[in-house]
Amino acid sequence: MKHKLKPLLPLSIFAAIFYLWGICGSLEVDSITLGQALVRGGITSVYLVLATVTYLIIERKEEAE
């Protein structure tokens, strides 16, 4: 079964990594507070984990078929 989500997951993971990089840059130039950076970074990290696990599950299902 072909999943429509599979080609988008690597791109979204790549974008989330750049978003984390942007958070670090914003923190460095004092655009955001440490608390804001922790919240945004935590949410992005949770998304990265969920997207990676979803991608791996889709891979396993395709290999099993």
N, CA, C and O atoms as a Maestro MAE file, in Angstrom:
{
 s_m_m2io_version
 :::
 2.0.0
}

f_m_ct {
 s_m_title
 :::
 protein
 m_atom[260] {
  # First column is atom index #
  i_m_mmod_type
  r_m_x_coord
  r_m_y_coord
  r_m_z_coord
  i_m_residue_number
  s_m_chain_name
  s_m_pdb_residue_name
  s_m_pdb_atom_name
  i_m_atomic_number
  :::
  1 25 0.843 -1.176 0.000 1 A "MET " " N  " 7
  2 3 0.000 0.000 0.000 1 A "MET " " CA " 6
  3 2 0.889 1.240 0.000 1 A "MET " " C  " 6
  4 15 1.822 1.346 0.795 1 A "MET " " O  " 8
  5 25 0.593 2.163 -0.887 2 A "LYS " " N  " 7
  6 3 1.389 3.383 -0.971 2 A "LYS " " CA " 6
  7 2 0.813 4.436 -0.021 2 A "LYS " " C  " 6
  8 15 -0.380 4.737 -0.049 2 A "LYS " " O  " 8
  9 25 1.680 4.978 0.806 3 A "HIS " " N  " 7
  10 3 1.269 5.999 1.765 3 A "HIS " " CA " 6
  11 2 1.564 7.380 1.209 3 A "HIS " " C  " 6
  12 15 2.650 7.634 0.689 3 A "HIS " " O  " 8
  13 25 0.592 8.263 1.323 4 A "LYS " " N  " 7
  14 3 0.786 9.628 0.841 4 A "LYS " " CA " 6
  15 2 1.663 10.443 1.777 4 A "LYS " " C  " 6
  16 15 2.242 11.452 1.373 4 A "LYS " " O  " 8
  17 25 1.762 10.010 3.015 5 A "LEU " " N  " 7
  18 3 2.510 10.750 4.015 5 A "LEU " " CA " 6
  19 2 4.020 10.505 3.925 5 A "LEU " " C  " 6
  20 15 4.815 11.343 4.349 5 A "LEU " " O  " 8
  21 25 4.404 9.370 3.378 6 A "LYS " " N  " 7
  22 3 5.820 8.975 3.390 6 A "LYS " " CA " 6
  23 2 6.759 9.976 2.717 6 A "LYS " " C  " 6
  24 15 7.803 10.277 3.297 6 A "LYS " " O  " 8
  25 25 6.458 10.509 1.538 7 A "PRO " " N  " 7
  26 3 7.409 11.455 0.934 7 A "PRO " " CA " 6
  27 2 7.498 12.785 1.676 7 A "PRO " " C  " 6
  28 15 8.497 13.493 1.549 7 A "PRO " " O  " 8
  29 25 6.475 13.132 2.443 8 A "LEU " " N  " 7
  30 3 6.475 14.411 3.138 8 A "LEU " " CA " 6
  31 2 7.219 14.371 4.468 8 A "LEU " " C  " 6
  32 15 7.690 15.405 4.941 8 A "LEU " " O  " 8
  33 25 7.330 13.212 5.067 9 A "LEU " " N  " 7
  34 3 7.953 13.122 6.389 9 A "LEU " " CA " 6
  35 2 9.431 13.520 6.405 9 A "LEU " " C  " 6
  36 15 9.825 14.284 7.286 9 A "LEU " " O  " 8
  37 25 10.266 13.045 5.481 10 A "PRO " " N  " 7
  38 3 11.662 13.499 5.517 10 A "PRO " " CA " 6
  39 2 11.806 15.009 5.329 10 A "PRO " " C  " 6
  40 15 12.661 15.642 5.948 10 A "PRO " " O  " 8
  41 25 10.966 15.574 4.473 11 A "LEU " " N  " 7
  42 3 11.011 17.019 4.261 11 A "LEU " " CA " 6
  43 2 10.601 17.774 5.519 11 A "LEU " " C  " 6
  44 15 11.214 18.786 5.861 11 A "LEU " " O  " 8
  45 25 9.576 17.295 6.207 12 A "SER " " N  " 7
  46 3 9.130 17.980 7.420 12 A "SER " " CA " 6
  47 2 10.142 17.813 8.554 12 A "SER " " C  " 6
  48 15 10.305 18.716 9.375 12 A "SER " " O  " 8
  49 25 10.822 16.666 8.606 13 A "ILE " " N  " 7
  50 3 11.870 16.469 9.615 13 A "ILE " " CA " 6
  51 2 13.021 17.438 9.350 13 A "ILE " " C  " 6
  52 15 13.560 18.037 10.280 13 A "ILE " " O  " 8
  53 25 13.390 17.586 8.096 14 A "PHE " " N  " 7
  54 3 14.444 18.513 7.710 14 A "PHE " " CA " 6
  55 2 14.062 19.953 8.082 14 A "PHE " " C  " 6
  56 15 14.892 20.708 8.589 14 A "PHE " " O  " 8
  57 25 12.806 20.326 7.829 15 A "ALA " " N  " 7
  58 3 12.336 21.667 8.170 15 A "ALA " " CA " 6
  59 2 12.323 21.882 9.681 15 A "ALA " " C  " 6
  60 15 12.633 22.977 10.151 15 A "ALA " " O  " 8
  61 25 11.971 20.860 10.439 16 A "ALA " " N  " 7
  62 3 11.950 20.982 11.898 16 A "ALA " " CA " 6
  63 2 13.355 21.179 12.457 16 A "ALA " " C  " 6
  64 15 13.538 21.898 13.439 16 A "ALA " " O  " 8
  65 25 14.334 20.549 11.843 17 A "ILE " " N  " 7
  66 3 15.718 20.742 12.289 17 A "ILE " " CA " 6
  67 2 16.147 22.191 12.038 17 A "ILE " " C  " 6
  68 15 16.813 22.793 12.880 17 A "ILE " " O  " 8
  69 25 15.771 22.749 10.890 18 A "PHE " " N  " 7
  70 3 16.083 24.155 10.632 18 A "PHE " " CA " 6
  71 2 15.331 25.071 11.592 18 A "PHE " " C  " 6
  72 15 15.850 26.116 11.984 18 A "PHE " " O  " 8
  73 25 14.111 24.689 11.975 19 A "TYR " " N  " 7
  74 3 13.354 25.473 12.941 19 A "TYR " " CA " 6
  75 2 14.076 25.487 14.287 19 A "TYR " " C  " 6
  76 15 14.157 26.527 14.940 19 A "TYR " " O  " 8
  77 25 14.598 24.336 14.700 20 A "LEU " " N  " 7
  78 3 15.375 24.290 15.941 20 A "LEU " " CA " 6
  79 2 16.604 25.192 15.850 20 A "LEU " " C  " 6
  80 15 16.958 25.873 16.813 20 A "LEU " " O  " 8
  81 25 17.234 25.190 14.715 21 A "TRP " " N  " 7
  82 3 18.397 26.043 14.487 21 A "TRP " " CA " 6
  83 2 17.991 27.520 14.597 21 A "TRP " " C  " 6
  84 15 18.731 28.332 15.152 21 A "TRP " " O  " 8
  85 25 16.821 27.854 14.069 22 A "GLY " " N  " 7
  86 3 16.301 29.217 14.175 22 A "GLY " " CA " 6
  87 2 16.000 29.612 15.611 22 A "GLY " " C  " 6
  88 15 16.216 30.758 16.004 22 A "GLY " " O  " 8
  89 25 15.505 28.666 16.389 23 A "ILE " " N  " 7
  90 3 15.251 28.933 17.802 23 A "ILE " " CA " 6
  91 2 16.562 29.260 18.512 23 A "ILE " " C  " 6
  92 15 16.629 30.193 19.313 23 A "ILE " " O  " 8
  93 25 17.587 28.497 18.216 24 A "CYS " " N  " 7
  94 3 18.904 28.760 18.834 24 A "CYS " " CA " 6
  95 2 19.414 30.139 18.441 24 A "CYS " " C  " 6
  96 15 19.958 30.858 19.278 24 A "CYS " " O  " 8
  97 25 19.248 30.511 17.191 25 A "GLY " " N  " 7
  98 3 19.687 31.830 16.739 25 A "GLY " " CA " 6
  99 2 18.896 32.944 17.387 25 A "GLY " " C  " 6
  100 15 19.462 33.973 17.753 25 A "GLY " " O  " 8
  101 25 17.583 32.754 17.536 26 A "SER " " N  " 7
  102 3 16.752 33.766 18.181 26 A "SER " " CA " 6
  103 2 17.141 33.943 19.638 26 A "SER " " C  " 6
  104 15 17.136 35.057 20.162 26 A "SER " " O  " 8
  105 25 17.473 32.851 20.278 27 A "LEU " " N  " 7
  106 3 17.892 32.920 21.674 27 A "LEU " " CA " 6
  107 2 19.230 33.652 21.799 27 A "LEU " " C  " 6
  108 15 19.459 34.404 22.747 27 A "LEU " " O  " 8
  109 25 20.102 33.416 20.825 28 A "GLU " " N  " 7
  110 3 21.427 34.042 20.874 28 A "GLU " " CA " 6
  111 2 21.357 35.558 20.714 28 A "GLU " " C  " 6
  112 15 22.133 36.281 21.339 28 A "GLU " " O  " 8
  113 25 20.442 36.044 19.892 29 A "VAL " " N  " 7
  114 3 20.332 37.492 19.686 29 A "VAL " " CA " 6
  115 2 19.292 38.117 20.609 29 A "VAL " " C  " 6
  116 15 18.897 39.266 20.410 29 A "VAL " " O  " 8
  117 25 18.855 37.384 21.597 30 A "ASP " " N  " 7
  118 3 17.903 37.858 22.615 30 A "ASP " " CA " 6
  119 2 16.560 38.287 22.036 30 A "ASP " " C  " 6
  120 15 15.950 39.234 22.534 30 A "ASP " " O  " 8
  121 25 16.093 37.610 20.997 31 A "SER " " N  " 7
  122 3 14.757 37.878 20.464 31 A "SER " " CA " 6
  123 2 13.684 37.169 21.286 31 A "SER " " C  " 6
  124 15 12.545 37.632 21.353 31 A "SER " " O  " 8
  125 25 14.042 36.056 21.906 32 A "ILE " " N  " 7
  126 3 13.105 35.308 22.732 32 A "ILE " " CA " 6
  127 2 13.775 34.999 24.072 32 A "ILE " " C  " 6
  128 15 14.997 35.060 24.207 32 A "ILE " " O  " 8
  129 25 12.948 34.671 25.044 33 A "THR " " N  " 7
  130 3 13.487 34.336 26.361 33 A "THR " " CA " 6
  131 2 13.865 32.861 26.402 33 A "THR " " C  " 6
  132 15 13.536 32.094 25.497 33 A "THR " " O  " 8
  133 25 14.547 32.487 27.448 34 A "LEU " " N  " 7
  134 3 14.950 31.094 27.612 34 A "LEU " " CA " 6
  135 2 13.728 30.193 27.756 34 A "LEU " " C  " 6
  136 15 13.709 29.084 27.222 34 A "LEU " " O  " 8
  137 25 12.729 30.652 28.458 35 A "GLY " " N  " 7
  138 3 11.499 29.864 28.620 35 A "GLY " " CA " 6
  139 2 10.804 29.616 27.288 35 A "GLY " " C  " 6
  140 15 10.350 28.505 27.016 35 A "GLY " " O  " 8
  141 25 10.722 30.652 26.461 36 A "GLN " " N  " 7
  142 3 10.110 30.496 25.140 36 A "GLN " " CA " 6
  143 2 10.908 29.517 24.293 36 A "GLN " " C  " 6
  144 15 10.336 28.693 23.579 36 A "GLN " " O  " 8
  145 25 12.222 29.607 24.374 37 A "ALA " " N  " 7
  146 3 13.068 28.702 23.596 37 A "ALA " " CA " 6
  147 2 12.885 27.261 24.058 37 A "ALA " " C  " 6
  148 15 12.848 26.345 23.236 37 A "ALA " " O  " 8
  149 25 12.770 27.054 25.363 38 A "LEU " " N  " 7
  150 3 12.567 25.699 25.873 38 A "LEU " " CA " 6
  151 2 11.228 25.129 25.438 38 A "LEU " " C  " 6
  152 15 11.140 23.957 25.071 38 A "LEU " " O  " 8
  153 25 10.186 25.948 25.475 39 A "VAL " " N  " 7
  154 3 8.861 25.477 25.058 39 A "VAL " " CA " 6
  155 2 8.860 25.155 23.565 39 A "VAL " " C  " 6
  156 15 8.407 24.083 23.162 39 A "VAL " " O  " 8
  157 25 9.358 26.065 22.754 40 A "ARG " " N  " 7
  158 3 9.375 25.844 21.302 40 A "ARG " " CA " 6
  159 2 10.271 24.665 20.929 40 A "ARG " " C  " 6
  160 15 9.918 23.853 20.074 40 A "ARG " " O  " 8
  161 25 11.418 24.579 21.568 41 A "GLY " " N  " 7
  162 3 12.323 23.470 21.297 41 A "GLY " " CA " 6
  163 2 11.743 22.144 21.751 41 A "GLY " " C  " 6
  164 15 11.932 21.125 21.088 41 A "GLY " " O  " 8
  165 25 11.043 22.146 22.869 42 A "GLY " " N  " 7
  166 3 10.411 20.915 23.352 42 A "GLY " " CA " 6
  167 2 9.322 20.429 22.417 42 A "GLY " " C  " 6
  168 15 9.236 19.238 22.116 42 A "GLY " " O  " 8
  169 25 8.492 21.350 21.960 43 A "ILE " " N  " 7
  170 3 7.428 20.982 21.023 43 A "ILE " " CA " 6
  171 2 8.021 20.460 19.716 43 A "ILE " " C  " 6
  172 15 7.545 19.464 19.171 43 A "ILE " " O  " 8
  173 25 9.042 21.121 19.220 44 A "THR " " N  " 7
  174 3 9.686 20.682 17.980 44 A "THR " " CA " 6
  175 2 10.360 19.330 18.156 44 A "THR " " C  " 6
  176 15 10.328 18.500 17.248 44 A "THR " " O  " 8
  177 25 10.962 19.101 19.303 45 A "SER " " N  " 7
  178 3 11.603 17.806 19.563 45 A "SER " " CA " 6
  179 2 10.573 16.675 19.608 45 A "SER " " C  " 6
  180 15 10.811 15.588 19.082 45 A "SER " " O  " 8
  181 25 9.435 16.941 20.237 46 A "VAL " " N  " 7
  182 3 8.365 15.932 20.263 46 A "VAL " " CA " 6
  183 2 7.886 15.648 18.846 46 A "VAL " " C  " 6
  184 15 7.652 14.493 18.492 46 A "VAL " " O  " 8
  185 25 7.738 16.696 18.030 47 A "TYR " " N  " 7
  186 3 7.334 16.482 16.637 47 A "TYR " " CA " 6
  187 2 8.368 15.646 15.881 47 A "TYR " " C  " 6
  188 15 8.004 14.759 15.109 47 A "TYR " " O  " 8
  189 25 9.644 15.923 16.097 48 A "LEU " " N  " 7
  190 3 10.695 15.156 15.424 48 A "LEU " " CA " 6
  191 2 10.612 13.675 15.785 48 A "LEU " " C  " 6
  192 15 10.756 12.813 14.918 48 A "LEU " " O  " 8
  193 25 10.385 13.387 17.044 49 A "VAL " " N  " 7
  194 3 10.267 11.989 17.478 49 A "VAL " " CA " 6
  195 2 9.056 11.339 16.835 49 A "VAL " " C  " 6
  196 15 9.163 10.233 16.305 49 A "VAL " " O  " 8
  197 25 7.907 12.000 16.869 50 A "LEU " " N  " 7
  198 3 6.694 11.425 16.285 50 A "LEU " " CA " 6
  199 2 6.827 11.221 14.779 50 A "LEU " " C  " 6
  200 15 6.395 10.194 14.255 50 A "LEU " " O  " 8
  201 25 7.416 12.178 14.086 51 A "ALA " " N  " 7
  202 3 7.584 12.041 12.640 51 A "ALA " " CA " 6
  203 2 8.548 10.908 12.303 51 A "ALA " " C  " 6
  204 15 8.315 10.166 11.349 51 A "ALA " " O  " 8
  205 25 9.615 10.766 13.066 52 A "THR " " N  " 7
  206 3 10.578 9.698 12.818 52 A "THR " " CA " 6
  207 2 9.965 8.328 13.082 52 A "THR " " C  " 6
  208 15 10.157 7.397 12.301 52 A "THR " " O  " 8
  209 25 9.232 8.208 14.177 53 A "VAL " " N  " 7
  210 3 8.581 6.926 14.493 53 A "VAL " " CA " 6
  211 2 7.535 6.585 13.437 53 A "VAL " " C  " 6
  212 15 7.428 5.432 13.019 53 A "VAL " " O  " 8
  213 25 6.770 7.573 13.008 54 A "THR " " N  " 7
  214 3 5.772 7.335 11.960 54 A "THR " " CA " 6
  215 2 6.434 6.863 10.676 54 A "THR " " C  " 6
  216 15 5.946 5.935 10.031 54 A "THR " " O  " 8
  217 25 7.528 7.485 10.304 55 A "TYR " " N  " 7
  218 3 8.243 7.088 9.090 55 A "TYR " " CA " 6
  219 2 8.752 5.651 9.202 55 A "TYR " " C  " 6
  220 15 8.646 4.875 8.252 55 A "TYR " " O  " 8
  221 25 9.301 5.303 10.357 56 A "LEU " " N  " 7
  222 3 9.806 3.941 10.538 56 A "LEU " " CA " 6
  223 2 8.689 2.907 10.519 56 A "LEU " " C  " 6
  224 15 8.876 1.805 10.003 56 A "LEU " " O  " 8
  225 25 7.530 3.247 11.076 57 A "ILE " " N  " 7
  226 3 6.390 2.326 11.044 57 A "ILE " " CA " 6
  227 2 5.923 2.106 9.612 57 A "ILE " " C  " 6
  228 15 5.630 0.978 9.219 57 A "ILE " " O  " 8
  229 25 5.854 3.181 8.834 58 A "ILE " " N  " 7
  230 3 5.449 3.053 7.426 58 A "ILE " " CA " 6
  231 2 6.455 2.188 6.667 58 A "ILE " " C  " 6
  232 15 6.064 1.353 5.851 58 A "ILE " " O  " 8
  233 25 7.747 2.386 6.932 59 A "GLU " " N  " 7
  234 3 8.782 1.563 6.280 59 A "GLU " " CA " 6
  235 2 8.598 0.082 6.595 59 A "GLU " " C  " 6
  236 15 8.678 -0.762 5.702 59 A "GLU " " O  " 8
  237 25 8.352 -0.231 7.860 60 A "ARG " " N  " 7
  238 3 8.169 -1.632 8.252 60 A "ARG " " CA " 6
  239 2 6.956 -2.259 7.596 60 A "ARG " " C  " 6
  240 15 6.998 -3.414 7.173 60 A "ARG " " O  " 8
  241 25 5.865 -1.491 7.509 61 A "LYS " " N  " 7
  242 3 4.668 -2.022 6.875 61 A "LYS " " CA " 6
  243 2 4.899 -2.300 5.405 61 A "LYS " " C  " 6
  244 15 4.406 -3.298 4.879 61 A "LYS " " O  " 8
  245 25 5.645 -1.427 4.731 62 A "GLU " " N  " 7
  246 3 5.924 -1.633 3.313 62 A "GLU " " CA " 6
  247 2 6.855 -2.830 3.107 62 A "GLU " " C  " 6
  248 15 6.707 -3.559 2.126 62 A "GLU " " O  " 8
  249 25 7.803 -3.042 4.011 63 A "GLU " " N  " 7
  250 3 8.694 -4.190 3.876 63 A "GLU " " CA " 6
  251 2 7.955 -5.498 4.142 63 A "GLU " " C  " 6
  252 15 8.287 -6.527 3.553 63 A "GLU " " O  " 8
  253 25 6.963 -5.466 5.016 64 A "ALA " " N  " 7
  254 3 6.207 -6.668 5.342 64 A "ALA " " CA " 6
  255 2 5.286 -7.083 4.195 64 A "ALA " " C  " 6
  256 15 4.944 -8.259 4.068 64 A "ALA " " O  " 8
  257 25 4.892 -6.137 3.375 65 A "GLU " " N  " 7
  258 3 3.966 -6.465 2.271 65 A "GLU " " CA " 6
  259 2 4.637 -7.104 1.119 65 A "GLU " " C  " 6
  260 15 3.985 -7.430 0.127 65 A "GLU " " O  " 8
  :::
 }
 m_bond[259] {
  # First column is bond index #
  i_m_from
  i_m_to
  i_m_order
  :::
  1 1 2 1
  2 2 3 1
  3 3 4 2
  4 3 5 1
  5 5 6 1
  6 6 7 1
  7 7 8 2
  8 7 9 1
  9 9 10 1
  10 10 11 1
  11 11 12 2
  12 11 13 1
  13 13 14 1
  14 14 15 1
  15 15 16 2
  16 15 17 1
  17 17 18 1
  18 18 19 1
  19 19 20 2
  20 19 21 1
  21 21 22 1
  22 22 23 1
  23 23 24 2
  24 23 25 1
  25 25 26 1
  26 26 27 1
  27 27 28 2
  28 27 29 1
  29 29 30 1
  30 30 31 1
  31 31 32 2
  32 31 33 1
  33 33 34 1
  34 34 35 1
  35 35 36 2
  36 35 37 1
  37 37 38 1
  38 38 39 1
  39 39 40 2
  40 39 41 1
  41 41 42 1
  42 42 43 1
  43 43 44 2
  44 43 45 1
  45 45 46 1
  46 46 47 1
  47 47 48 2
  48 47 49 1
  49 49 50 1
  50 50 51 1
  51 51 52 2
  52 51 53 1
  53 53 54 1
  54 54 55 1
  55 55 56 2
  56 55 57 1
  57 57 58 1
  58 58 59 1
  59 59 60 2
  60 59 61 1
  61 61 62 1
  62 62 63 1
  63 63 64 2
  64 63 65 1
  65 65 66 1
  66 66 67 1
  67 67 68 2
  68 67 69 1
  69 69 70 1
  70 70 71 1
  71 71 72 2
  72 71 73 1
  73 73 74 1
  74 74 75 1
  75 75 76 2
  76 75 77 1
  77 77 78 1
  78 78 79 1
  79 79 80 2
  80 79 81 1
  81 81 82 1
  82 82 83 1
  83 83 84 2
  84 83 85 1
  85 85 86 1
  86 86 87 1
  87 87 88 2
  88 87 89 1
  89 89 90 1
  90 90 91 1
  91 91 92 2
  92 91 93 1
  93 93 94 1
  94 94 95 1
  95 95 96 2
  96 95 97 1
  97 97 98 1
  98 98 99 1
  99 99 100 2
  100 99 101 1
  101 101 102 1
  102 102 103 1
  103 103 104 2
  104 103 105 1
  105 105 106 1
  106 106 107 1
  107 107 108 2
  108 107 109 1
  109 109 110 1
  110 110 111 1
  111 111 112 2
  112 111 113 1
  113 113 114 1
  114 114 115 1
  115 115 116 2
  116 115 117 1
  117 117 118 1
  118 118 119 1
  119 119 120 2
  120 119 121 1
  121 121 122 1
  122 122 123 1
  123 123 124 2
  124 123 125 1
  125 125 126 1
  126 126 127 1
  127 127 128 2
  128 127 129 1
  129 129 130 1
  130 130 131 1
  131 131 132 2
  132 131 133 1
  133 133 134 1
  134 134 135 1
  135 135 136 2
  136 135 137 1
  137 137 138 1
  138 138 139 1
  139 139 140 2
  140 139 141 1
  141 141 142 1
  142 142 143 1
  143 143 144 2
  144 143 145 1
  145 145 146 1
  146 146 147 1
  147 147 148 2
  148 147 149 1
  149 149 150 1
  150 150 151 1
  151 151 152 2
  152 151 153 1
  153 153 154 1
  154 154 155 1
  155 155 156 2
  156 155 157 1
  157 157 158 1
  158 158 159 1
  159 159 160 2
  160 159 161 1
  161 161 162 1
  162 162 163 1
  163 163 164 2
  164 163 165 1
  165 165 166 1
  166 166 167 1
  167 167 168 2
  168 167 169 1
  169 169 170 1
  170 170 171 1
  171 171 172 2
  172 171 173 1
  173 173 174 1
  174 174 175 1
  175 175 176 2
  176 175 177 1
  177 177 178 1
  178 178 179 1
  179 179 180 2
  180 179 181 1
  181 181 182 1
  182 182 183 1
  183 183 184 2
  184 183 185 1
  185 185 186 1
  186 186 187 1
  187 187 188 2
  188 187 189 1
  189 189 190 1
  190 190 191 1
  191 191 192 2
  192 191 193 1
  193 193 194 1
  194 194 195 1
  195 195 196 2
  196 195 197 1
  197 197 198 1
  198 198 199 1
  199 199 200 2
  200 199 201 1
  201 201 202 1
  202 202 203 1
  203 203 204 2
  204 203 205 1
  205 205 206 1
  206 206 207 1
  207 207 208 2
  208 207 209 1
  209 209 210 1
  210 210 211 1
  211 211 212 2
  212 211 213 1
  213 213 214 1
  214 214 215 1
  215 215 216 2
  216 215 217 1
  217 217 218 1
  218 218 219 1
  219 219 220 2
  220 219 221 1
  221 221 222 1
  222 222 223 1
  223 223 224 2
  224 223 225 1
  225 225 226 1
  226 226 227 1
  227 227 228 2
  228 227 229 1
  229 229 230 1
  230 230 231 1
  231 231 232 2
  232 231 233 1
  233 233 234 1
  234 234 235 1
  235 235 236 2
  236 235 237 1
  237 237 238 1
  238 238 239 1
  239 239 240 2
  240 239 241 1
  241 241 242 1
  242 242 243 1
  243 243 244 2
  244 243 245 1
  245 245 246 1
  246 246 247 1
  247 247 248 2
  248 247 249 1
  249 249 250 1
  250 250 251 1
  251 251 252 2
  252 251 253 1
  253 253 254 1
  254 254 255 1
  255 255 256 2
  256 255 257 1
  257 257 258 1
  258 258 259 1
  259 259 260 2
  :::
 }
}
